[in-house]
Amino acid sequence: MSTQQRHITSAVHIGSVKLGNGSQIVVQSMTNTDTADVGDTVDQIMQLSDAGSELVRVTVNNEEAARAIPLIVNRLFQAGYDVPVIGDFHFNGHKLLNQIPECAEILAKYRINPGNVGRGKKRDSQFSEMIETACKFNKPVRIGVNWGSLDQQLLAGMLTQNANLTDPLSLAQINRQAVIESALSSARFAEEIGLTKDKIVISCKMSRVIDLIQVYQSLAQQSSYALHLGLTEAGMGDKGVISSTAALSVLLSQGIGDTIRISLTPEPGASRTREVKVAQSILQALELRAFTPTVIACPGCGRTTSEYFQVLAKQIQQQLDCLMPSWKNKYPGVESMNVAVMGCVVNGPGESKQANIGISLPGTGEQPVAPVYQDGRKTVTLKGENIAEEFMELVKIYVSKHYTKGSSRSTLC
């Protein structure tokens, strides 16, 4: 993985997960079930965990949801899941944590939004109650500011000061400054109450890519708190994926960020797990982490009028994804493997030689043979109608020889 310089932040332990202080970047997600529905919530947490989410956040918005939390965590434990469950609190979190201490005790972390914790004089006292509960149960807290729910009293004061300047800042600049000030002042206040720096994570969620980049660059310069990255309300489909990738890739490539979430709006009825896969793909593309072997495939052109190489590339990726759950522990390091599935002689041999194992399929008008390369050397040429099956078998043999001391093969999915 990349050895680029990371912005060093305080280490924070969330259950069995460590983030900050140069640790690997942690992927997290959030359920969209009614938390009071224990069965649905447990099922979705398990789906997200199986997809690779290392932290899962759930809404705790009423007494029913708060009372469900111990049941949810215990049921996950009984099913063999130790993924830390985080409680997301707005408006009434101070009451719920005080009234239902079993919820406060079993959650792995609390998420508090300073803009929604209380108004006027109540804000500081209600924020203090939540922080004191976190101290009592030794829980970390994410102080998560959202520009869409920013503390209006803070924003109004900054706008007034700005209006009196001879060269006032733009509204966008004031919004960015207000988000940062809300996060940092709340974190400092939490420390004054007694929460130590190694229990604090901060985030400043924005919905515009440029705003998010500038806010986190400033945060990284001004503080050493662990940082959670995410573009809030990123959107649906390609728009959400592209916007999140554009924002987070800049920050991560600069060494900024300790944990990430991709806040995609799911298609109706679609799985919630896509946001986890996108987060993993971003980290893997930046060579910050590896989660599954990478399939390198060409886009196709007039030399590849047949769909054969496209079908084979898809089959190989599906096979690798299917095998990874069993390979993960059996073959340490296999997630960093590169597999090339190329469509013609132009780039096929070269790309295949650069991969751990690769195949160069015949393009239009080329000889109906497919040379296979392993670690830069041509090892065999495949022919006939069973190229896909034979190549996948070679991939499995390669894995068993190179990523474990044994030589046993995995079963084809």
C-alpha positions as a LaTeX table, in Angstrom:
\begin{tabular}{lrrr}
\hline
Residue & $x$ (\AA) & $y$ (\AA) & $z$ (\AA) \\
\hline
Met1 & 0.00 & 0.00 & 0.00 \\
Ser2 & 0.94 & 3.63 & $-0.43$ \\
Thr3 & 3.59 & 5.07 & 1.87 \\
Gln4 & 2.45 & 8.67 & 1.30 \\
Gln5 & 2.69 & 11.07 & 4.25 \\
Arg6 & $-0.43$ & 10.97 & 6.41 \\
His7 & $-1.78$ & 13.83 & 8.50 \\
Ile8 & $-1.17$ & 12.41 & 11.97 \\
Thr9 & $-4.13$ & 12.61 & 14.31 \\
Ser10 & $-4.93$ & 11.29 & 17.76 \\
Ala11 & $-5.66$ & 7.56 & 17.92 \\
Val12 & $-9.27$ & 6.68 & 18.76 \\
His13 & $-10.48$ & 3.19 & 19.68 \\
Ile14 & $-14.06$ & 2.37 & 18.74 \\
Gly15 & $-14.75$ & $-1.11$ & 20.02 \\
Ser16 & $-12.21$ & $-3.35$ & 18.29 \\
Val17 & $-11.50$ & $-0.75$ & 15.60 \\
Lys18 & $-8.65$ & 1.74 & 15.81 \\
Leu19 & $-8.53$ & 4.88 & 13.72 \\
Gly20 & $-6.16$ & 7.83 & 13.61 \\
Asn21 & $-2.45$ & 8.07 & 14.45 \\
Gly22 & $-1.49$ & 6.59 & 11.07 \\
Ser23 & $-3.78$ & 3.55 & 11.30 \\
Gln24 & $-5.40$ & 2.26 & 8.14 \\
Ile25 & $-8.39$ & 4.27 & 6.97 \\
Val26 & $-11.64$ & 2.79 & 8.25 \\
Val27 & $-14.78$ & 2.27 & 6.13 \\
Gln28 & $-18.12$ & 2.94 & 7.73 \\
Ser29 & $-21.79$ & 3.12 & 6.75 \\
Met30 & $-25.23$ & 3.77 & 8.20 \\
Thr31 & $-28.50$ & 1.85 & 8.28 \\
Asn32 & $-31.73$ & 3.26 & 6.89 \\
Thr33 & $-34.08$ & 0.95 & 8.80 \\
Asp34 & $-36.38$ & 1.93 & 11.64 \\
Thr35 & $-34.00$ & 1.19 & 14.51 \\
Ala36 & $-36.90$ & 0.12 & 16.69 \\
Asp37 & $-37.40$ & $-2.77$ & 14.24 \\
Val38 & $-34.72$ & $-5.01$ & 15.71 \\
Gly39 & $-34.92$ & $-7.72$ & 13.05 \\
Asp40 & $-34.63$ & $-5.42$ & 10.03 \\
Thr41 & $-31.86$ & $-3.39$ & 11.65 \\
Val42 & $-29.82$ & $-6.45$ & 12.61 \\
Asp43 & $-30.22$ & $-7.87$ & 9.11 \\
Gln44 & $-29.00$ & $-4.66$ & 7.50 \\
Ile45 & $-26.06$ & $-4.28$ & 9.88 \\
Met46 & $-24.98$ & $-7.83$ & 9.03 \\
Gln47 & $-25.29$ & $-7.09$ & 5.30 \\
Leu48 & $-23.19$ & $-3.95$ & 5.68 \\
Ser49 & $-20.62$ & $-5.76$ & 7.80 \\
Asp50 & $-20.42$ & $-8.64$ & 5.31 \\
Ala51 & $-19.83$ & $-6.08$ & 2.55 \\
Gly52 & $-16.88$ & $-4.68$ & 4.51 \\
Ser53 & $-18.26$ & $-1.89$ & 6.69 \\
Glu54 & $-16.04$ & $-1.75$ & 9.76 \\
Leu55 & $-18.29$ & 0.65 & 11.69 \\
Val56 & $-22.07$ & 0.93 & 11.35 \\
Arg57 & $-24.14$ & 3.88 & 12.56 \\
Val58 & $-27.83$ & 3.69 & 13.45 \\
Thr59 & $-30.40$ & 6.37 & 14.15 \\
Val60 & $-31.40$ & 6.75 & 17.80 \\
Asn61 & $-34.27$ & 9.20 & 17.55 \\
Asn62 & $-36.78$ & 8.07 & 20.15 \\
Glu63 & $-37.23$ & 5.89 & 23.22 \\
Glu64 & $-38.21$ & 2.84 & 21.16 \\
Ala65 & $-35.01$ & 3.07 & 19.12 \\
Ala66 & $-32.88$ & 3.57 & 22.24 \\
Arg67 & $-34.41$ & 0.54 & 23.97 \\
Ala68 & $-33.79$ & $-1.54$ & 20.83 \\
Ile69 & $-30.04$ & $-0.87$ & 20.83 \\
Pro70 & $-29.08$ & $-3.49$ & 23.48 \\
Leu71 & $-31.24$ & $-6.06$ & 21.71 \\
Ile72 & $-29.59$ & $-5.25$ & 18.38 \\
Val73 & $-26.03$ & $-5.44$ & 19.73 \\
Asn74 & $-26.70$ & $-8.66$ & 21.62 \\
Arg75 & $-28.32$ & $-10.31$ & 18.63 \\
Leu76 & $-25.33$ & $-9.33$ & 16.48 \\
Phe77 & $-22.98$ & $-10.81$ & 19.07 \\
Gln78 & $-24.94$ & $-14.06$ & 19.14 \\
Ala79 & $-24.67$ & $-14.23$ & 15.34 \\
Gly80 & $-20.87$ & $-13.82$ & 15.52 \\
Tyr81 & $-20.68$ & $-10.13$ & 14.53 \\
Asp82 & $-18.51$ & $-7.74$ & 16.53 \\
Val83 & $-18.91$ & $-4.69$ & 14.26 \\
Pro84 & $-19.08$ & $-1.57$ & 16.47 \\
Val85 & $-22.53$ & 0.05 & 16.46 \\
Ile86 & $-22.63$ & 3.85 & 16.67 \\
Gly87 & $-25.63$ & 5.85 & 17.89 \\
Asp88 & $-26.65$ & 8.89 & 15.85 \\
Phe89 & $-28.31$ & 11.52 & 18.07 \\
His90 & $-30.13$ & 14.75 & 17.20 \\
Phe91 & $-32.31$ & 17.07 & 19.30 \\
Asn92 & $-33.12$ & 14.66 & 22.17 \\
Gly93 & $-29.91$ & 12.66 & 22.61 \\
His94 & $-29.25$ & 14.04 & 26.08 \\
Lys95 & $-32.61$ & 12.72 & 27.29 \\
Leu96 & $-32.30$ & 9.31 & 25.64 \\
Leu97 & $-28.80$ & 8.66 & 26.95 \\
Asn98 & $-29.81$ & 9.64 & 30.49 \\
Gln99 & $-33.14$ & 7.84 & 30.53 \\
Ile100 & $-31.88$ & 4.62 & 28.95 \\
Pro101 & $-28.38$ & 4.01 & 30.34 \\
Glu102 & $-28.24$ & 0.48 & 28.88 \\
Cys103 & $-28.27$ & 2.10 & 25.44 \\
Ala104 & $-25.53$ & 4.54 & 26.43 \\
Glu105 & $-23.40$ & 1.75 & 27.84 \\
Ile106 & $-23.60$ & $-0.70$ & 24.94 \\
Leu107 & $-23.09$ & 1.68 & 22.02 \\
Ala108 & $-19.51$ & 1.81 & 20.72 \\
Lys109 & $-19.59$ & 5.55 & 19.99 \\
Tyr110 & $-21.97$ & 8.50 & 19.98 \\
Arg111 & $-22.44$ & 10.90 & 17.09 \\
Ile112 & $-23.46$ & 14.40 & 18.22 \\
Asn113 & $-24.44$ & 17.23 & 15.86 \\
Pro114 & $-23.66$ & 20.59 & 17.56 \\
Gly115 & $-26.27$ & 22.31 & 15.39 \\
Asn116 & $-29.05$ & 20.05 & 16.64 \\
Val117 & $-28.12$ & 19.56 & 20.28 \\
Gly118 & $-30.15$ & 22.49 & 21.60 \\
Arg119 & $-31.01$ & 26.14 & 21.11 \\
Gly120 & $-29.83$ & 29.18 & 23.06 \\
Lys121 & $-29.00$ & 28.56 & 26.71 \\
Lys122 & $-30.02$ & 24.91 & 26.44 \\
Arg123 & $-27.32$ & 24.14 & 23.89 \\
Asp124 & $-24.33$ & 24.07 & 26.26 \\
Ser125 & $-26.14$ & 22.22 & 29.04 \\
Gln126 & $-27.57$ & 19.56 & 26.74 \\
Phe127 & $-24.23$ & 19.14 & 24.95 \\
Ser128 & $-22.57$ & 18.83 & 28.36 \\
Glu129 & $-25.03$ & 16.11 & 29.42 \\
Met130 & $-24.12$ & 13.99 & 26.40 \\
Ile131 & $-20.39$ & 14.49 & 26.86 \\
Glu132 & $-20.66$ & 13.66 & 30.56 \\
Thr133 & $-22.46$ & 10.43 & 29.65 \\
Ala134 & $-19.68$ & 9.60 & 27.19 \\
Cys135 & $-17.12$ & 10.20 & 29.95 \\
Lys136 & $-19.08$ & 8.07 & 32.39 \\
Phe137 & $-19.16$ & 5.08 & 30.05 \\
Asn138 & $-15.72$ & 5.78 & 28.48 \\
Lys139 & $-17.16$ & 6.20 & 24.98 \\
Pro140 & $-15.68$ & 8.08 & 22.03 \\
Val141 & $-17.76$ & 10.79 & 20.38 \\
Arg142 & $-17.93$ & 12.07 & 16.83 \\
Ile143 & $-18.72$ & 15.74 & 16.83 \\
Gly144 & $-20.33$ & 15.85 & 13.42 \\
Val145 & $-21.18$ & 19.24 & 11.96 \\
Asn146 & $-23.41$ & 19.41 & 8.88 \\
Trp147 & $-23.62$ & 22.61 & 6.92 \\
Gly148 & $-27.35$ & 21.95 & 6.41 \\
Ser149 & $-27.97$ & 21.94 & 10.17 \\
Leu150 & $-25.38$ & 24.48 & 11.24 \\
Asp151 & $-25.70$ & 26.29 & 14.58 \\
Gln152 & $-27.70$ & 29.34 & 13.44 \\
Gln153 & $-26.65$ & 31.47 & 16.41 \\
Leu154 & $-23.00$ & 30.94 & 15.56 \\
Leu155 & $-23.63$ & 31.62 & 11.87 \\
Ala156 & $-25.61$ & 34.80 & 12.59 \\
Gly157 & $-22.82$ & 36.17 & 14.76 \\
Met158 & $-20.19$ & 35.50 & 12.12 \\
Leu159 & $-22.35$ & 37.08 & 9.42 \\
Thr160 & $-22.77$ & 40.21 & 11.53 \\
Gln161 & $-19.02$ & 40.49 & 12.10 \\
Asn162 & $-18.38$ & 39.92 & 8.41 \\
Ala163 & $-20.84$ & 42.63 & 7.37 \\
Asn164 & $-18.80$ & 45.20 & 9.32 \\
Leu165 & $-15.58$ & 44.38 & 7.47 \\
Thr166 & $-14.31$ & 46.73 & 4.77 \\
Asp167 & $-13.71$ & 43.71 & 2.54 \\
Pro168 & $-16.33$ & 41.15 & 3.62 \\
Leu169 & $-16.05$ & 37.50 & 2.74 \\
Ser170 & $-18.54$ & 35.68 & 0.54 \\
Leu171 & $-21.42$ & 33.72 & 2.08 \\
Ala172 & $-19.74$ & 30.46 & 1.00 \\
Gln173 & $-16.54$ & 31.46 & 2.83 \\
Ile174 & $-18.48$ & 32.36 & 5.97 \\
Asn175 & $-20.35$ & 29.05 & 5.85 \\
Arg176 & $-17.05$ & 27.16 & 5.64 \\
Gln177 & $-15.57$ & 29.12 & 8.52 \\
Ala178 & $-18.70$ & 28.60 & 10.61 \\
Val179 & $-18.67$ & 24.84 & 10.07 \\
Ile180 & $-15.01$ & 24.63 & 11.13 \\
Glu181 & $-15.54$ & 26.86 & 14.16 \\
Ser182 & $-18.56$ & 24.84 & 15.26 \\
Ala183 & $-16.57$ & 21.60 & 15.13 \\
Leu184 & $-13.40$ & 22.86 & 16.79 \\
Ser185 & $-15.09$ & 24.92 & 19.50 \\
Ser186 & $-17.37$ & 21.99 & 20.34 \\
Ala187 & $-14.38$ & 19.65 & 20.52 \\
Arg188 & $-12.55$ & 22.06 & 22.82 \\
Phe189 & $-15.64$ & 22.36 & 24.98 \\
Ala190 & $-15.88$ & 18.56 & 25.18 \\
Glu191 & $-12.28$ & 18.46 & 26.39 \\
Glu192 & $-13.05$ & 21.07 & 29.05 \\
Ile193 & $-15.91$ & 18.88 & 30.29 \\
Gly194 & $-13.53$ & 15.92 & 30.57 \\
Leu195 & $-13.55$ & 14.02 & 27.28 \\
Thr196 & $-9.96$ & 13.35 & 26.26 \\
Lys197 & $-8.65$ & 13.99 & 22.76 \\
Asp198 & $-8.29$ & 10.27 & 22.13 \\
Lys199 & $-12.09$ & 10.00 & 22.48 \\
Ile200 & $-12.92$ & 12.68 & 19.90 \\
Val201 & $-13.53$ & 12.40 & 16.16 \\
Ile202 & $-14.72$ & 15.42 & 14.22 \\
Ser203 & $-16.39$ & 15.82 & 10.86 \\
Cys204 & $-17.60$ & 18.78 & 8.81 \\
Lys205 & $-20.00$ & 17.52 & 6.18 \\
Met206 & $-20.62$ & 19.68 & 3.11 \\
Ser207 & $-22.61$ & 18.90 & $-0.03$ \\
Arg208 & $-20.31$ & 20.70 & $-2.51$ \\
Val209 & $-17.02$ & 19.08 & $-3.48$ \\
Ile210 & $-14.91$ & 22.25 & $-3.37$ \\
Asp211 & $-16.33$ & 23.28 & 0.00 \\
Leu212 & $-15.54$ & 19.88 & 1.52 \\
Ile213 & $-11.97$ & 19.90 & 0.25 \\
Gln214 & $-11.26$ & 23.39 & 1.56 \\
Val215 & $-12.88$ & 22.75 & 4.94 \\
Tyr216 & $-10.89$ & 19.58 & 5.61 \\
Gln217 & $-7.64$ & 21.09 & 4.41 \\
Ser218 & $-8.19$ & 23.83 & 6.97 \\
Leu219 & $-9.16$ & 21.33 & 9.68 \\
Ala220 & $-5.98$ & 19.36 & 9.06 \\
Gln221 & $-3.91$ & 22.52 & 9.50 \\
Gln222 & $-5.68$ & 23.64 & 12.64 \\
Ser223 & $-6.12$ & 20.46 & 14.66 \\
Ser224 & $-4.96$ & 16.95 & 15.39 \\
Tyr225 & $-8.37$ & 15.41 & 16.06 \\
Ala226 & $-9.20$ & 12.22 & 14.19 \\
Leu227 & $-11.15$ & 13.13 & 11.04 \\
His228 & $-14.18$ & 11.46 & 9.48 \\
Leu229 & $-14.61$ & 12.25 & 5.78 \\
Gly230 & $-17.81$ & 12.25 & 3.81 \\
Leu231 & $-19.73$ & 14.34 & 1.32 \\
Thr232 & $-23.19$ & 14.78 & 2.82 \\
Glu233 & $-26.23$ & 14.36 & 0.58 \\
Ala234 & $-23.92$ & 13.16 & $-2.19$ \\
Gly235 & $-26.89$ & 12.08 & $-4.31$ \\
Met236 & $-28.05$ & 9.03 & $-6.23$ \\
Gly237 & $-26.28$ & 6.81 & $-8.73$ \\
Asp238 & $-23.34$ & 8.08 & $-10.76$ \\
Lys239 & $-23.70$ & 11.63 & $-9.45$ \\
Gly240 & $-23.22$ & 10.52 & $-5.85$ \\
Val241 & $-20.34$ & 8.20 & $-6.69$ \\
Ile242 & $-18.51$ & 10.76 & $-8.83$ \\
Ser243 & $-18.94$ & 13.64 & $-6.39$ \\
Ser244 & $-17.81$ & 11.58 & $-3.41$ \\
Thr245 & $-14.86$ & 10.15 & $-5.31$ \\
Ala246 & $-13.77$ & 13.59 & $-6.52$ \\
Ala247 & $-13.87$ & 15.09 & $-3.02$ \\
Leu248 & $-12.42$ & 12.24 & $-1.00$ \\
Ser249 & $-9.70$ & 11.36 & $-3.49$ \\
Val250 & $-8.19$ & 14.82 & $-3.23$ \\
Leu251 & $-8.17$ & 14.75 & 0.56 \\
Leu252 & $-7.01$ & 11.16 & 0.93 \\
Ser253 & $-4.20$ & 11.71 & $-1.57$ \\
Gln254 & $-3.06$ & 14.59 & 0.65 \\
Gly255 & $-2.99$ & 12.28 & 3.66 \\
Ile256 & $-6.14$ & 13.77 & 5.22 \\
Gly257 & $-8.79$ & 11.50 & 6.75 \\
Asp258 & $-8.99$ & 8.59 & 9.17 \\
Thr259 & $-12.39$ & 7.11 & 8.38 \\
Ile260 & $-14.78$ & 7.56 & 5.46 \\
Arg261 & $-18.40$ & 7.09 & 4.50 \\
Ile262 & $-19.97$ & 7.43 & 1.05 \\
Ser263 & $-23.44$ & 8.89 & 1.65 \\
Leu264 & $-25.21$ & 7.58 & $-1.44$ \\
Thr265 & $-28.94$ & 7.84 & $-1.92$ \\
Pro266 & $-29.86$ & 4.23 & $-2.72$ \\
Glu267 & $-32.09$ & 3.36 & $-5.64$ \\
Pro268 & $-35.57$ & 2.29 & $-4.49$ \\
Gly269 & $-35.31$ & $-1.25$ & $-3.18$ \\
Ala270 & $-31.56$ & $-1.41$ & $-3.81$ \\
Ser271 & $-29.04$ & $-2.76$ & $-1.33$ \\
Arg272 & $-27.46$ & $-0.33$ & 1.11 \\
Thr273 & $-24.11$ & $-2.03$ & 0.60 \\
Arg274 & $-23.14$ & $-0.12$ & $-2.54$ \\
Glu275 & $-21.81$ & 2.77 & $-0.46$ \\
Val276 & $-19.42$ & 0.34 & 1.26 \\
Lys277 & $-18.11$ & $-1.02$ & $-2.05$ \\
Val278 & $-17.59$ & 2.50 & $-3.39$ \\
Ala279 & $-15.62$ & 3.47 & $-0.28$ \\
Gln280 & $-13.44$ & 0.38 & $-0.64$ \\
Ser281 & $-12.90$ & 1.06 & $-4.34$ \\
Ile282 & $-11.71$ & 4.61 & $-3.64$ \\
Leu283 & $-9.20$ & 3.43 & $-1.03$ \\
Gln284 & $-8.00$ & 0.63 & $-3.28$ \\
Ala285 & $-7.63$ & 2.89 & $-6.33$ \\
Leu286 & $-5.47$ & 5.24 & $-4.24$ \\
Glu287 & $-3.45$ & 2.23 & $-3.02$ \\
Leu288 & $-4.27$ & 3.07 & 0.59 \\
Arg289 & $-5.89$ & $-0.31$ & 1.25 \\
Ala290 & $-6.69$ & $-3.49$ & $-0.65$ \\
Phe291 & $-9.94$ & $-5.40$ & $-0.31$ \\
Thr292 & $-10.22$ & $-7.72$ & $-3.31$ \\
Pro293 & $-8.01$ & $-8.69$ & $-6.26$ \\
Thr294 & $-8.13$ & $-6.09$ & $-9.03$ \\
Val295 & $-9.23$ & $-7.09$ & $-12.52$ \\
Ile296 & $-7.56$ & $-4.95$ & $-15.18$ \\
Ala297 & $-9.51$ & $-4.95$ & $-18.45$ \\
Cys298 & $-9.33$ & $-2.84$ & $-21.60$ \\
Pro299 & $-12.35$ & $-0.75$ & $-22.69$ \\
Gly300 & $-12.60$ & $-2.42$ & $-26.10$ \\
Cys301 & $-12.32$ & $-0.95$ & $-29.58$ \\
Gly302 & $-12.72$ & $-1.93$ & $-33.23$ \\
Arg303 & $-10.21$ & $-4.72$ & $-32.67$ \\
Thr304 & $-12.49$ & $-6.32$ & $-30.07$ \\
Thr305 & $-15.86$ & $-6.54$ & $-31.79$ \\
Ser306 & $-16.58$ & $-9.77$ & $-29.94$ \\
Glu307 & $-17.93$ & $-9.43$ & $-26.38$ \\
Tyr308 & $-15.95$ & $-12.45$ & $-25.25$ \\
Phe309 & $-13.27$ & $-10.58$ & $-23.32$ \\
Gln310 & $-15.92$ & $-8.39$ & $-21.65$ \\
Val311 & $-17.86$ & $-11.45$ & $-20.54$ \\
Leu312 & $-14.69$ & $-13.13$ & $-19.31$ \\
Ala313 & $-13.59$ & $-10.03$ & $-17.37$ \\
Lys314 & $-17.00$ & $-9.88$ & $-15.66$ \\
Gln315 & $-16.92$ & $-13.60$ & $-14.88$ \\
Ile316 & $-13.44$ & $-13.35$ & $-13.39$ \\
Gln317 & $-14.41$ & $-10.38$ & $-11.20$ \\
Gln318 & $-17.55$ & $-12.18$ & $-9.99$ \\
Gln319 & $-15.54$ & $-15.32$ & $-9.23$ \\
Leu320 & $-12.96$ & $-13.34$ & $-7.27$ \\
Asp321 & $-15.63$ & $-11.50$ & $-5.29$ \\
Cys322 & $-17.31$ & $-14.82$ & $-4.56$ \\
Leu323 & $-14.09$ & $-16.45$ & $-3.40$ \\
Met324 & $-12.77$ & $-13.56$ & $-1.29$ \\
Pro325 & $-14.71$ & $-14.40$ & 1.90 \\
Ser326 & $-12.98$ & $-17.80$ & 2.05 \\
Trp327 & $-9.68$ & $-16.56$ & 0.62 \\
Lys328 & $-9.36$ & $-13.60$ & 3.00 \\
Asn329 & $-8.07$ & $-15.64$ & 5.93 \\
Lys330 & $-6.72$ & $-18.61$ & 4.00 \\
Tyr331 & $-4.52$ & $-16.60$ & 1.62 \\
Pro332 & $-3.17$ & $-13.47$ & 3.32 \\
Gly333 & $-2.26$ & $-10.77$ & 0.81 \\
Val334 & $-4.42$ & $-12.11$ & $-2.02$ \\
Glu335 & $-6.49$ & $-8.91$ & $-1.92$ \\
Ser336 & $-3.56$ & $-7.04$ & $-3.50$ \\
Met337 & $-3.35$ & $-9.39$ & $-6.50$ \\
Asn338 & $-3.79$ & $-7.95$ & $-10.02$ \\
Val339 & $-5.48$ & $-10.01$ & $-12.74$ \\
Ala340 & $-5.42$ & $-8.75$ & $-16.35$ \\
Val341 & $-8.10$ & $-9.75$ & $-18.87$ \\
Met342 & $-7.19$ & $-8.05$ & $-22.15$ \\
Gly343 & $-8.94$ & $-8.07$ & $-25.51$ \\
Cys344 & $-6.31$ & $-7.91$ & $-28.25$ \\
Val345 & $-2.62$ & $-7.94$ & $-29.11$ \\
Val346 & $-2.08$ & $-4.16$ & $-28.89$ \\
Asn347 & $-1.88$ & $-3.86$ & $-25.09$ \\
Gly348 & $-2.82$ & $-7.39$ & $-24.10$ \\
Pro349 & 0.62 & $-8.98$ & $-23.68$ \\
Gly350 & 2.11 & $-5.88$ & $-22.03$ \\
Glu351 & $-0.66$ & $-5.44$ & $-19.48$ \\
Ser352 & $-0.73$ & $-9.17$ & $-18.79$ \\
Lys353 & 2.99 & $-9.18$ & $-18.09$ \\
Gln354 & 2.57 & $-6.32$ & $-15.58$ \\
Ala355 & $-0.17$ & $-8.18$ & $-13.67$ \\
Asn356 & 0.37 & $-11.07$ & $-11.27$ \\
Ile357 & $-1.50$ & $-13.23$ & $-13.74$ \\
Gly358 & $-3.07$ & $-12.14$ & $-17.01$ \\
Ile359 & $-4.56$ & $-13.37$ & $-20.25$ \\
Ser360 & $-4.45$ & $-11.74$ & $-23.67$ \\
Leu361 & $-7.50$ & $-12.81$ & $-25.66$ \\
Pro362 & $-7.57$ & $-12.77$ & $-29.45$ \\
Gly363 & $-9.03$ & $-9.64$ & $-31.05$ \\
Thr364 & $-10.86$ & $-9.44$ & $-34.35$ \\
Gly365 & $-8.88$ & $-11.29$ & $-37.04$ \\
Glu366 & $-6.19$ & $-12.46$ & $-34.63$ \\
Gln367 & $-5.14$ & $-16.05$ & $-34.11$ \\
Pro368 & $-7.66$ & $-17.89$ & $-31.85$ \\
Val369 & $-5.19$ & $-18.38$ & $-29.03$ \\
Ala370 & $-4.87$ & $-16.74$ & $-25.61$ \\
Pro371 & $-1.41$ & $-16.58$ & $-24.00$ \\
Val372 & $-1.34$ & $-16.50$ & $-20.19$ \\
Tyr373 & 1.38 & $-14.64$ & $-18.29$ \\
Gln374 & 2.38 & $-15.09$ & $-14.67$ \\
Asp375 & 4.71 & $-12.60$ & $-12.99$ \\
Gly376 & 5.92 & $-11.35$ & $-16.38$ \\
Arg377 & 6.49 & $-14.72$ & $-18.01$ \\
Lys378 & 4.36 & $-16.50$ & $-20.58$ \\
Thr379 & 3.43 & $-19.84$ & $-19.06$ \\
Val380 & 0.78 & $-21.39$ & $-21.30$ \\
Thr381 & $-1.46$ & $-20.70$ & $-24.28$ \\
Leu382 & $-5.15$ & $-21.52$ & $-23.99$ \\
Lys383 & $-7.38$ & $-22.52$ & $-26.90$ \\
Gly384 & $-10.88$ & $-23.79$ & $-27.47$ \\
Glu385 & $-14.25$ & $-23.19$ & $-25.85$ \\
Asn386 & $-13.24$ & $-23.52$ & $-22.19$ \\
Ile387 & $-10.78$ & $-20.65$ & $-21.93$ \\
Ala388 & $-12.73$ & $-18.96$ & $-19.12$ \\
Glu389 & $-12.87$ & $-22.05$ & $-16.93$ \\
Glu390 & $-9.24$ & $-22.95$ & $-17.62$ \\
Phe391 & $-8.00$ & $-19.44$ & $-16.90$ \\
Met392 & $-9.94$ & $-19.24$ & $-13.63$ \\
Glu393 & $-8.42$ & $-22.56$ & $-12.60$ \\
Leu394 & $-4.97$ & $-21.12$ & $-13.32$ \\
Val395 & $-5.83$ & $-18.10$ & $-11.17$ \\
Lys396 & $-6.78$ & $-20.35$ & $-8.27$ \\
Ile397 & $-3.61$ & $-22.38$ & $-8.63$ \\
Tyr398 & $-1.57$ & $-19.18$ & $-8.70$ \\
Val399 & $-3.27$ & $-17.99$ & $-5.49$ \\
Ser400 & $-2.69$ & $-21.27$ & $-3.68$ \\
Lys401 & 1.02 & $-21.24$ & $-4.58$ \\
His402 & 1.80 & $-17.58$ & $-3.97$ \\
Tyr403 & $-0.32$ & $-16.56$ & $-0.99$ \\
Thr404 & 0.03 & $-19.51$ & 1.36 \\
Lys405 & 2.61 & $-22.15$ & 2.27 \\
Gly406 & 0.17 & $-24.87$ & 1.32 \\
Ser407 & $-1.02$ & $-25.81$ & $-2.13$ \\
Ser408 & $-4.69$ & $-26.61$ & $-1.61$ \\
Arg409 & $-7.19$ & $-25.20$ & $-4.08$ \\
Ser410 & $-10.34$ & $-23.23$ & $-3.43$ \\
Thr411 & $-13.68$ & $-24.56$ & $-4.62$ \\
Leu412 & $-15.16$ & $-22.83$ & $-7.64$ \\
Cys413 & $-18.23$ & $-20.76$ & $-6.73$ \\
\hline
\end{tabular}
